[in-house]
PDB file of C-alpha atoms in Angstrom:
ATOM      1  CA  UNK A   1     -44.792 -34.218 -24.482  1.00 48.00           C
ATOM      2  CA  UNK A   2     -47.256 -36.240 -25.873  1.00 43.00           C
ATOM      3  CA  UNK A   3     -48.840 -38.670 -23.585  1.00 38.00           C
ATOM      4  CA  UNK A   4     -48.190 -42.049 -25.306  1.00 39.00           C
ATOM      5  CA  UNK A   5     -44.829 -41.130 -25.125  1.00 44.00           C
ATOM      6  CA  UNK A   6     -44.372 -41.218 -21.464  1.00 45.00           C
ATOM      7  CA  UNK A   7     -43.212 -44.220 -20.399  1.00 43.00           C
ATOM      8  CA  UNK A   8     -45.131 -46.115 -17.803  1.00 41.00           C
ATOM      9  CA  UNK A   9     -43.384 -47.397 -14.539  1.00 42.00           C
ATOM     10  CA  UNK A  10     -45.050 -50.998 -15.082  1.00 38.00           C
ATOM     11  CA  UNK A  11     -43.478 -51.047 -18.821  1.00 42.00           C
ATOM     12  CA  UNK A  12     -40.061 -49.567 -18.509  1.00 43.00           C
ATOM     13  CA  UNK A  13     -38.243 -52.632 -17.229  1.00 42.00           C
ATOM     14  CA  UNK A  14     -38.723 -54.564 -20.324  1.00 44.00           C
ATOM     15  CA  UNK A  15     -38.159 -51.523 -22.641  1.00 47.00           C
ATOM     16  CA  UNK A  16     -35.651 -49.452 -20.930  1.00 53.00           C
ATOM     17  CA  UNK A  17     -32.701 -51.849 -21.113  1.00 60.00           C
ATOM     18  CA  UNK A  18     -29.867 -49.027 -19.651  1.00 68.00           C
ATOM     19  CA  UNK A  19     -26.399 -50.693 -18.448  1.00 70.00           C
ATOM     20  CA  UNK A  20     -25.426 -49.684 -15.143  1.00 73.00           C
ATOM     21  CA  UNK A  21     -22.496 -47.949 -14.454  1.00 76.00           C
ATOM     22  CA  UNK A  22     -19.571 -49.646 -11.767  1.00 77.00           C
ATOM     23  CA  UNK A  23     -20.615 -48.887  -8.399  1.00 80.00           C
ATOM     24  CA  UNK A  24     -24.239 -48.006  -9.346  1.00 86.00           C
ATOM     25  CA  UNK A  25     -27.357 -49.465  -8.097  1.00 86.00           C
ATOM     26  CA  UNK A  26     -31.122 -49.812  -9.559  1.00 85.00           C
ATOM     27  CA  UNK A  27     -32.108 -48.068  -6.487  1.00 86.00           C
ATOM     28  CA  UNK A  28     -29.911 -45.093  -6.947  1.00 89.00           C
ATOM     29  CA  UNK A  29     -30.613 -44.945 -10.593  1.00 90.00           C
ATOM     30  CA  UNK A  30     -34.098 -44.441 -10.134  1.00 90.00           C
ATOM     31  CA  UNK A  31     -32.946 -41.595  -8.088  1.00 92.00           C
ATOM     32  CA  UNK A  32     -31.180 -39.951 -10.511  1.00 94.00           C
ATOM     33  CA  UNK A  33     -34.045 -40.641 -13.172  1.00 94.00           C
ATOM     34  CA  UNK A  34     -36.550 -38.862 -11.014  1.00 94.00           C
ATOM     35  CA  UNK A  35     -33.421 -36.005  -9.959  1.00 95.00           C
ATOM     36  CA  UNK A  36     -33.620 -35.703 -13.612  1.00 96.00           C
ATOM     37  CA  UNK A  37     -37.414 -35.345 -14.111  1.00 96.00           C
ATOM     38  CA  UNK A  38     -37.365 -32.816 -11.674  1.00 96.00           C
ATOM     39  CA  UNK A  39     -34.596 -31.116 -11.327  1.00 96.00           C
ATOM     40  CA  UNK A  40     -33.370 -30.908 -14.899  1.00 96.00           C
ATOM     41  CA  UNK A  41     -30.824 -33.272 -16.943  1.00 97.00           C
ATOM     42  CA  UNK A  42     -27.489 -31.964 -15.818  1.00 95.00           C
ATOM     43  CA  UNK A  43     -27.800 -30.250 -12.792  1.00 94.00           C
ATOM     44  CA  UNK A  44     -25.193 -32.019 -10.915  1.00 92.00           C
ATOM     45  CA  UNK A  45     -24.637 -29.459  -8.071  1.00 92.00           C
ATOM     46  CA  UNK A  46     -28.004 -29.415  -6.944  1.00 93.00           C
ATOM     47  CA  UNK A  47     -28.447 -33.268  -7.154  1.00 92.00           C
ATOM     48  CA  UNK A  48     -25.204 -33.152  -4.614  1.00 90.00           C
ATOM     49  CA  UNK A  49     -26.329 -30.872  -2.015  1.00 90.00           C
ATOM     50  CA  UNK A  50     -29.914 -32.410  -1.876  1.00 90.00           C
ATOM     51  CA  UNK A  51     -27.834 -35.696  -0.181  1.00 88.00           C
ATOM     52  CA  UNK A  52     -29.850 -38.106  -2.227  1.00 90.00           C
ATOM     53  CA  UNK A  53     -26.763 -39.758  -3.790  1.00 91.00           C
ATOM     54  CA  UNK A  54     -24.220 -39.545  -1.406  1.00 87.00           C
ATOM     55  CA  UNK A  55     -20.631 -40.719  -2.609  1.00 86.00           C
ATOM     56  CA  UNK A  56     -21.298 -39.797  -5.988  1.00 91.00           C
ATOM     57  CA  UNK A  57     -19.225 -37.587  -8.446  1.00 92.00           C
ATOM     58  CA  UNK A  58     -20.042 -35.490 -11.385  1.00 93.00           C
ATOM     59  CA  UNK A  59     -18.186 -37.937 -13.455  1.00 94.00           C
ATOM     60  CA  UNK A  60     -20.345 -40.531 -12.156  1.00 93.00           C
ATOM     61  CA  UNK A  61     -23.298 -38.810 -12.460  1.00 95.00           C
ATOM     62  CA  UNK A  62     -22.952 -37.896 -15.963  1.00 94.00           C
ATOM     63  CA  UNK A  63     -21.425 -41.069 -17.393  1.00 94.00           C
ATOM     64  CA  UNK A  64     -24.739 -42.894 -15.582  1.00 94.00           C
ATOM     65  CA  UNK A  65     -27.109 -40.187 -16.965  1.00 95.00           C
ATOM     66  CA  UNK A  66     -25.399 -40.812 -20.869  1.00 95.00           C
ATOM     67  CA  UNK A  67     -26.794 -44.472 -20.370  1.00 93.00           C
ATOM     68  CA  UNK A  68     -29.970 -43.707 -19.472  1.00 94.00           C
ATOM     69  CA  UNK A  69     -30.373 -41.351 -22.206  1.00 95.00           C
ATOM     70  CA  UNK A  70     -28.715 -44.094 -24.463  1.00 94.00           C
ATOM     71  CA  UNK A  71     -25.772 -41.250 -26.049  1.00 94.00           C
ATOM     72  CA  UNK A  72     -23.153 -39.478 -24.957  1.00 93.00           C
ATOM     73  CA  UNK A  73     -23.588 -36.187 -25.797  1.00 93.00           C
ATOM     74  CA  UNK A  74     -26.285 -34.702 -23.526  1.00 94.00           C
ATOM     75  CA  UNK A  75     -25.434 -30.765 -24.080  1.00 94.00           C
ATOM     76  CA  UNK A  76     -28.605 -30.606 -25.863  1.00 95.00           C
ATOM     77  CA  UNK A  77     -30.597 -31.594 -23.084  1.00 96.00           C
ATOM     78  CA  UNK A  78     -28.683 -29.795 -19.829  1.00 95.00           C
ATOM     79  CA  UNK A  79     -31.555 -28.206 -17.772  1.00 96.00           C
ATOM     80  CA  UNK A  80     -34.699 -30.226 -19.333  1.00 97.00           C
ATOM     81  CA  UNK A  81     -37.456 -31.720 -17.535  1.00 97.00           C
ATOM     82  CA  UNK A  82     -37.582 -34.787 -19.499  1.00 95.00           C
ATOM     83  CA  UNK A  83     -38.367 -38.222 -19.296  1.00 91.00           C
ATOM     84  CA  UNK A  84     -34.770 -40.345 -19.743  1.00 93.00           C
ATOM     85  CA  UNK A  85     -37.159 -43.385 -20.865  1.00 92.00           C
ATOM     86  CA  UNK A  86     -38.578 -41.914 -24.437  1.00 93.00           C
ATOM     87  CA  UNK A  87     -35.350 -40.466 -25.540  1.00 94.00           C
ATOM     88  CA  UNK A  88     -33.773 -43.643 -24.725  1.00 93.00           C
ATOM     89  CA  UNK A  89     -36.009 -45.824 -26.755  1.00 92.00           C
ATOM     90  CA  UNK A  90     -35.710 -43.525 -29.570  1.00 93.00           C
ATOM     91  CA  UNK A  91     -32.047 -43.886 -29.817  1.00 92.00           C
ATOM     92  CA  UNK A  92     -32.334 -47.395 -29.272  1.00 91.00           C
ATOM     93  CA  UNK A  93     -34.439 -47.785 -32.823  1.00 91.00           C
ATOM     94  CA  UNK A  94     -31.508 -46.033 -34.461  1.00 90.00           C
ATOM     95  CA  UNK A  95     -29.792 -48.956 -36.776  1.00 89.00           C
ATOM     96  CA  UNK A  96     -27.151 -48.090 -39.255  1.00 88.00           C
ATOM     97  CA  UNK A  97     -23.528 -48.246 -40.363  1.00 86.00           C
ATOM     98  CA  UNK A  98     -23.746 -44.462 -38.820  1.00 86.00           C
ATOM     99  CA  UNK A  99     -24.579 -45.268 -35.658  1.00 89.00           C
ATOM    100  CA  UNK A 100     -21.850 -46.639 -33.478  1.00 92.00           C
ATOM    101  CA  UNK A 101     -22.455 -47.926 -29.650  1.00 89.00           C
ATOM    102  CA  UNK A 102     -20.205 -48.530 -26.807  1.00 88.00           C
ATOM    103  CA  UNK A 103     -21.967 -49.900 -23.573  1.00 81.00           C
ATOM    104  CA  UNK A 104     -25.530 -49.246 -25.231  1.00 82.00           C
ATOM    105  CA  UNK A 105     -24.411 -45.576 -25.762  1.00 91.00           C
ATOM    106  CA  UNK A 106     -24.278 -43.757 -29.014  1.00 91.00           C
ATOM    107  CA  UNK A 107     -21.136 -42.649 -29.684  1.00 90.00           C
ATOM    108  CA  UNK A 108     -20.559 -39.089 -31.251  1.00 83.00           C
ATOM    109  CA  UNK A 109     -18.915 -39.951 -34.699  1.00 80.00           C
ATOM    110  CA  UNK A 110     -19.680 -36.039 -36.335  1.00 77.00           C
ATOM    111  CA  UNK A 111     -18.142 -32.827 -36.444  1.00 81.00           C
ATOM    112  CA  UNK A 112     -18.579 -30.348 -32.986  1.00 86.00           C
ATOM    113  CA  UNK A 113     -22.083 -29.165 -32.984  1.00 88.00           C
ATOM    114  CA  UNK A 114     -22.018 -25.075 -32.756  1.00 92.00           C
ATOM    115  CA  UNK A 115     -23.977 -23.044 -29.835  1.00 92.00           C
ATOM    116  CA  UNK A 116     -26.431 -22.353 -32.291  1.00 94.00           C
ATOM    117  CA  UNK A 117     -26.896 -25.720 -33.404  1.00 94.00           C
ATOM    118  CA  UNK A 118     -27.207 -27.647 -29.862  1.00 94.00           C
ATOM    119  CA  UNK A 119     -29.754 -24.816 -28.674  1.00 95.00           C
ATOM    120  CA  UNK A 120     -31.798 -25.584 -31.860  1.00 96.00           C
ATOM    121  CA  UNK A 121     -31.492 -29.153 -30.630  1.00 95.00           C
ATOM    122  CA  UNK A 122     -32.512 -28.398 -27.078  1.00 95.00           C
ATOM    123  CA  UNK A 123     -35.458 -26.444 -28.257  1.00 96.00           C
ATOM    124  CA  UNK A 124     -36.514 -29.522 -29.951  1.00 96.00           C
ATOM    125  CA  UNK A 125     -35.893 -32.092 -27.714  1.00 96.00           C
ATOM    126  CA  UNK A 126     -38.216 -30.012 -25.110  1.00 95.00           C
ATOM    127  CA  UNK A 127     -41.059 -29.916 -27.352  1.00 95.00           C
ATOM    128  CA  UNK A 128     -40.263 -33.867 -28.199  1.00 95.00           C
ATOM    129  CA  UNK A 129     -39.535 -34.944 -24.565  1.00 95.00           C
ATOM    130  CA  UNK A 130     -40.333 -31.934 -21.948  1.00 95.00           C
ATOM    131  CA  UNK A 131     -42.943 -32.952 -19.561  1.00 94.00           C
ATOM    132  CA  UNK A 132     -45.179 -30.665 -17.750  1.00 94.00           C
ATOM    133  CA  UNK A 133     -44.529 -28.595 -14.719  1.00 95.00           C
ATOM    134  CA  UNK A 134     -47.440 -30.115 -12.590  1.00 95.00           C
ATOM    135  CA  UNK A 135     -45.948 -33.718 -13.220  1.00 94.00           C
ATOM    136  CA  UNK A 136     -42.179 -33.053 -12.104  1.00 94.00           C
ATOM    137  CA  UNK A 137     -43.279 -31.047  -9.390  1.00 95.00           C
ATOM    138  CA  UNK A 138     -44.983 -33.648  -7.902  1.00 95.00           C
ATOM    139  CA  UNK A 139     -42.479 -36.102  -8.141  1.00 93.00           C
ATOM    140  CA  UNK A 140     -40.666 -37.484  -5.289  1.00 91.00           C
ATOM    141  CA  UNK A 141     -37.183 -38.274  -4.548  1.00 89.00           C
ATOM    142  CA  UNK A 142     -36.671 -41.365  -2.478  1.00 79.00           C
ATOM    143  CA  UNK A 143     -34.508 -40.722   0.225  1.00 75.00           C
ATOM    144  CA  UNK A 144     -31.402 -43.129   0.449  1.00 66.00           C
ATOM    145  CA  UNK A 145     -31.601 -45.807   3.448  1.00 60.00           C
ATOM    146  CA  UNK A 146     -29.870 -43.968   5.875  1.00 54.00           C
ATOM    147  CA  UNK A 147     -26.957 -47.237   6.842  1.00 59.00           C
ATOM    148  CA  UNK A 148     -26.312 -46.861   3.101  1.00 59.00           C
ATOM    149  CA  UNK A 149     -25.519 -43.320   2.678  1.00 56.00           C
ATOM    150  CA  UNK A 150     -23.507 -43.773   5.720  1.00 57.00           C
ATOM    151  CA  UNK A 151     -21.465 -46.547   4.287  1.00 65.00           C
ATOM    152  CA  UNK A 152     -20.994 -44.577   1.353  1.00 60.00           C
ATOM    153  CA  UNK A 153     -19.224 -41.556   3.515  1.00 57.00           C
ATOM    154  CA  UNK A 154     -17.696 -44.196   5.322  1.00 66.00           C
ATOM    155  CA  UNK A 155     -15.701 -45.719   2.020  1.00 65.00           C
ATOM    156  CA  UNK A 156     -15.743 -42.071   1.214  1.00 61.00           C
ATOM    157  CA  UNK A 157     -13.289 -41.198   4.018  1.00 64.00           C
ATOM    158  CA  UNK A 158     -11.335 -44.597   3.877  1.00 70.00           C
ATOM    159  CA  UNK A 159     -10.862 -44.185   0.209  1.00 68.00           C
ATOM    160  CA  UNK A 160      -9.542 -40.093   1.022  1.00 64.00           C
ATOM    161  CA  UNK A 161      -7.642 -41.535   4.348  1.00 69.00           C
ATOM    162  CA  UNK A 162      -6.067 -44.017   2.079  1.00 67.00           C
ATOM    163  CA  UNK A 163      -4.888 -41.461  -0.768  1.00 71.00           C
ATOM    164  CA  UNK A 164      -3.216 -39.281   1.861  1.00 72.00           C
ATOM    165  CA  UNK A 165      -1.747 -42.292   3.590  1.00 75.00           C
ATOM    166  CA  UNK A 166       0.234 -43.433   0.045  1.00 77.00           C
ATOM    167  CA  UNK A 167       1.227 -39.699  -0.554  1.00 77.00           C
ATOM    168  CA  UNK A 168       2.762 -39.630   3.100  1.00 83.00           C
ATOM    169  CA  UNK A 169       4.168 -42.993   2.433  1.00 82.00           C
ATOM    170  CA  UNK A 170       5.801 -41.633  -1.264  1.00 82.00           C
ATOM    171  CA  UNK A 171       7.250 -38.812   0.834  1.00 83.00           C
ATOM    172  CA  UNK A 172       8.711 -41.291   3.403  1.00 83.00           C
ATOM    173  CA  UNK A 173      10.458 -43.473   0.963  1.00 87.00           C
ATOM    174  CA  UNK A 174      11.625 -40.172  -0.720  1.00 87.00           C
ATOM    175  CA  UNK A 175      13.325 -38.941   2.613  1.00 87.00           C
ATOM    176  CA  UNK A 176      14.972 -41.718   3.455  1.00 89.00           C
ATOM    177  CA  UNK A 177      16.557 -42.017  -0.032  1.00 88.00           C
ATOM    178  CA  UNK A 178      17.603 -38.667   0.287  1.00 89.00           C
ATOM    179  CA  UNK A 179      19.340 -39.461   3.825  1.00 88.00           C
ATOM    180  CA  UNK A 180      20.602 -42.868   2.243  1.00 89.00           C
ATOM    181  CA  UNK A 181      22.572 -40.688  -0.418  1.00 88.00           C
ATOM    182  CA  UNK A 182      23.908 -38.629   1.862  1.00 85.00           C
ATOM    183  CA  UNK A 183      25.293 -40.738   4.122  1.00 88.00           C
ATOM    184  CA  UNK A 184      26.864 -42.722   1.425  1.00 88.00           C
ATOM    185  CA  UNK A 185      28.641 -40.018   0.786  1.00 86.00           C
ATOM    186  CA  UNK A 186      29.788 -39.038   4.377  1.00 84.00           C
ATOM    187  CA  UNK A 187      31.000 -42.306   4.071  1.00 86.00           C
ATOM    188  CA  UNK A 188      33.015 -42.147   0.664  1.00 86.00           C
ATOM    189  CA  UNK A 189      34.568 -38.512   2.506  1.00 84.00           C
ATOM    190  CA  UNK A 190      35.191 -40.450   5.863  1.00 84.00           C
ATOM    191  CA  UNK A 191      36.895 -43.539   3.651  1.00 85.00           C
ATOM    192  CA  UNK A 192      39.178 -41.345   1.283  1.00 82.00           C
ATOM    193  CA  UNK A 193      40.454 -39.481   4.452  1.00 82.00           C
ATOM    194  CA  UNK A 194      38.676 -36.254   4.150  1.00 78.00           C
ATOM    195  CA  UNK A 195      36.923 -34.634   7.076  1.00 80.00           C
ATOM    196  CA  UNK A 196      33.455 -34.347   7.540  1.00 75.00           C
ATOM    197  CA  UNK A 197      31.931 -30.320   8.163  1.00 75.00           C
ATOM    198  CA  UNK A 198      31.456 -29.440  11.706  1.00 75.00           C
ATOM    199  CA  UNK A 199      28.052 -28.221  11.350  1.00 68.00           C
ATOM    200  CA  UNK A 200      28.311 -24.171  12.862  1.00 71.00           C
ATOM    201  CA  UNK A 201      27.450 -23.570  16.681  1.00 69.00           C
ATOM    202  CA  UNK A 202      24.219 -21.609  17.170  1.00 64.00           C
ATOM    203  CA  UNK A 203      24.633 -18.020  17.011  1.00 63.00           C
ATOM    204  CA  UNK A 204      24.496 -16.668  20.811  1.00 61.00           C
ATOM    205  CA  UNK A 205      21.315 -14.325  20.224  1.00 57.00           C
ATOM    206  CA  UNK A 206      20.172 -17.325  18.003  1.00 51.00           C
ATOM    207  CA  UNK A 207      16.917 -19.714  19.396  1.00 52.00           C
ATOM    208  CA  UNK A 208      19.194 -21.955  20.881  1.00 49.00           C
ATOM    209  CA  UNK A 209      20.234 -19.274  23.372  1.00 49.00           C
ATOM    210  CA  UNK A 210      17.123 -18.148  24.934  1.00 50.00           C
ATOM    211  CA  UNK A 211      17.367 -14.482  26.066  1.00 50.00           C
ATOM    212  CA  UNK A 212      15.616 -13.020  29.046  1.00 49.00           C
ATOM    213  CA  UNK A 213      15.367  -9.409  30.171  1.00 48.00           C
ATOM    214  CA  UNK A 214      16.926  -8.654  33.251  1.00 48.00           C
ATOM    215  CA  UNK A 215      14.896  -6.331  35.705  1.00 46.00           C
ATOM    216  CA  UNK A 216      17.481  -3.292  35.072  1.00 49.00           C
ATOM    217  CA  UNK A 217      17.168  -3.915  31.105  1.00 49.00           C
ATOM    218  CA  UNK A 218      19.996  -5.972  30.556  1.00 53.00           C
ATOM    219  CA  UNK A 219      19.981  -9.424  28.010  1.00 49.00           C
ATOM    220  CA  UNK A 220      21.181 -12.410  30.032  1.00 50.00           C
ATOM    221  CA  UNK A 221      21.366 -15.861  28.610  1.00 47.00           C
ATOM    222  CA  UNK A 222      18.964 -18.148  30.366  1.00 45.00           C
ATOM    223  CA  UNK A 223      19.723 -22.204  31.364  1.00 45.00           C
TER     224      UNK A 223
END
């Protein structure tokens, strides 16, 4: 990558207008910039079990990544070292009737691209954007402020606690509707002068009637 194409820290505010995402940060979107840099566009996996972005999802993490890139498809740049800033800019000089935007993101508008075409793509876009090894490897990932990643597991586990909570509370209202039904009709039985089932006695060698051994062998019934 060319060296007046990598975008300085002290000029990217003004140039790299990105929209945030809901529930994103600056701070953790310069964490996923650098994730990015270092670790590769795409590699959402390893991004989670390094810790620095606790509470996010894959979802999250790719919908944030298609607005720093400024486009939505980003198959043609999964596993590249590259600098989000330069292709962003790029696609942000892109003016036309054929380009259409939705939250500052290109919007695919063409056919499906083939393997063979998004590899050629990929092999371009690393000679365009790639940066060298010795540069992502020395980049850093901030570490989170540890009362914020704990919040986020927090309102991780409220948010889980809460799901399960409204599925028990569905299966509540759905038993008692059940019961509801059948006791109206018990009722309609009971009021037209029919007789309700006598529900069958427990079967002698059933659980009810715990069995012990007797010292010479015999089963006897025990209180």
């Amino acid at each position: 990558m060319d060296a007046s194409r990598f975008v300085k820290s002290a000029e990217s505010r003004s140039l790299w207008n990105y929209t945030l995402s809901p529930g994103w940060t600056d701070a953790e979107v310069d964490i996923l910039t650098k994730c990015m840099m270092k670790y590769g566009v795409g590699n959402w996996s390893l991004y989670k079990k390094l810790g620095v972005l606790p509470g996010k999802t894959t979802a999250q993490l790719n919908t944030q990544t298609q607005r720093l890139l400024g486009q939505q498809s980003t198959a043609a740049f999964t596993g590249l070292h590259i600098d989000p800033k330069a292709v962003f800019m790029d696609n942000a000089l892109k003016q036309g009737e054929q380009y259409v935007r939705k939250s500052g993101v290109l919007i695919n508008t063409g056919g499906r691209l083939t393997r063979e075409e998004i590899e050629a793509l990929r092999q371009q876009n690393m000679e365009k954007y790639g940066i060298k090894k010795e540069v992502y490897d020395a980049i850093t990932i901030p570490t989170p402020n540890d009362d914020a990643a704990l919040l986020a597991q927090i309102e991780d586990i409220q948010a889980h606690n809460y799901l399960v909570d409204a599925k028990i509370e569905v299966k509540r209202k759905e038993l008692e509707a059940k019961m509801a039904r059948v006791q109206r009709i018990r009722d309609l039985i009971v009021a037209k002068g029919g007789t309700l089932p006598t529900p069958p006695a427990p079967a002698e060698d059933g659980p009810a009637a715990k069995r012990t051994k007797t010292l010479d062998g015999n089963a006897a019934a025990s209180s």
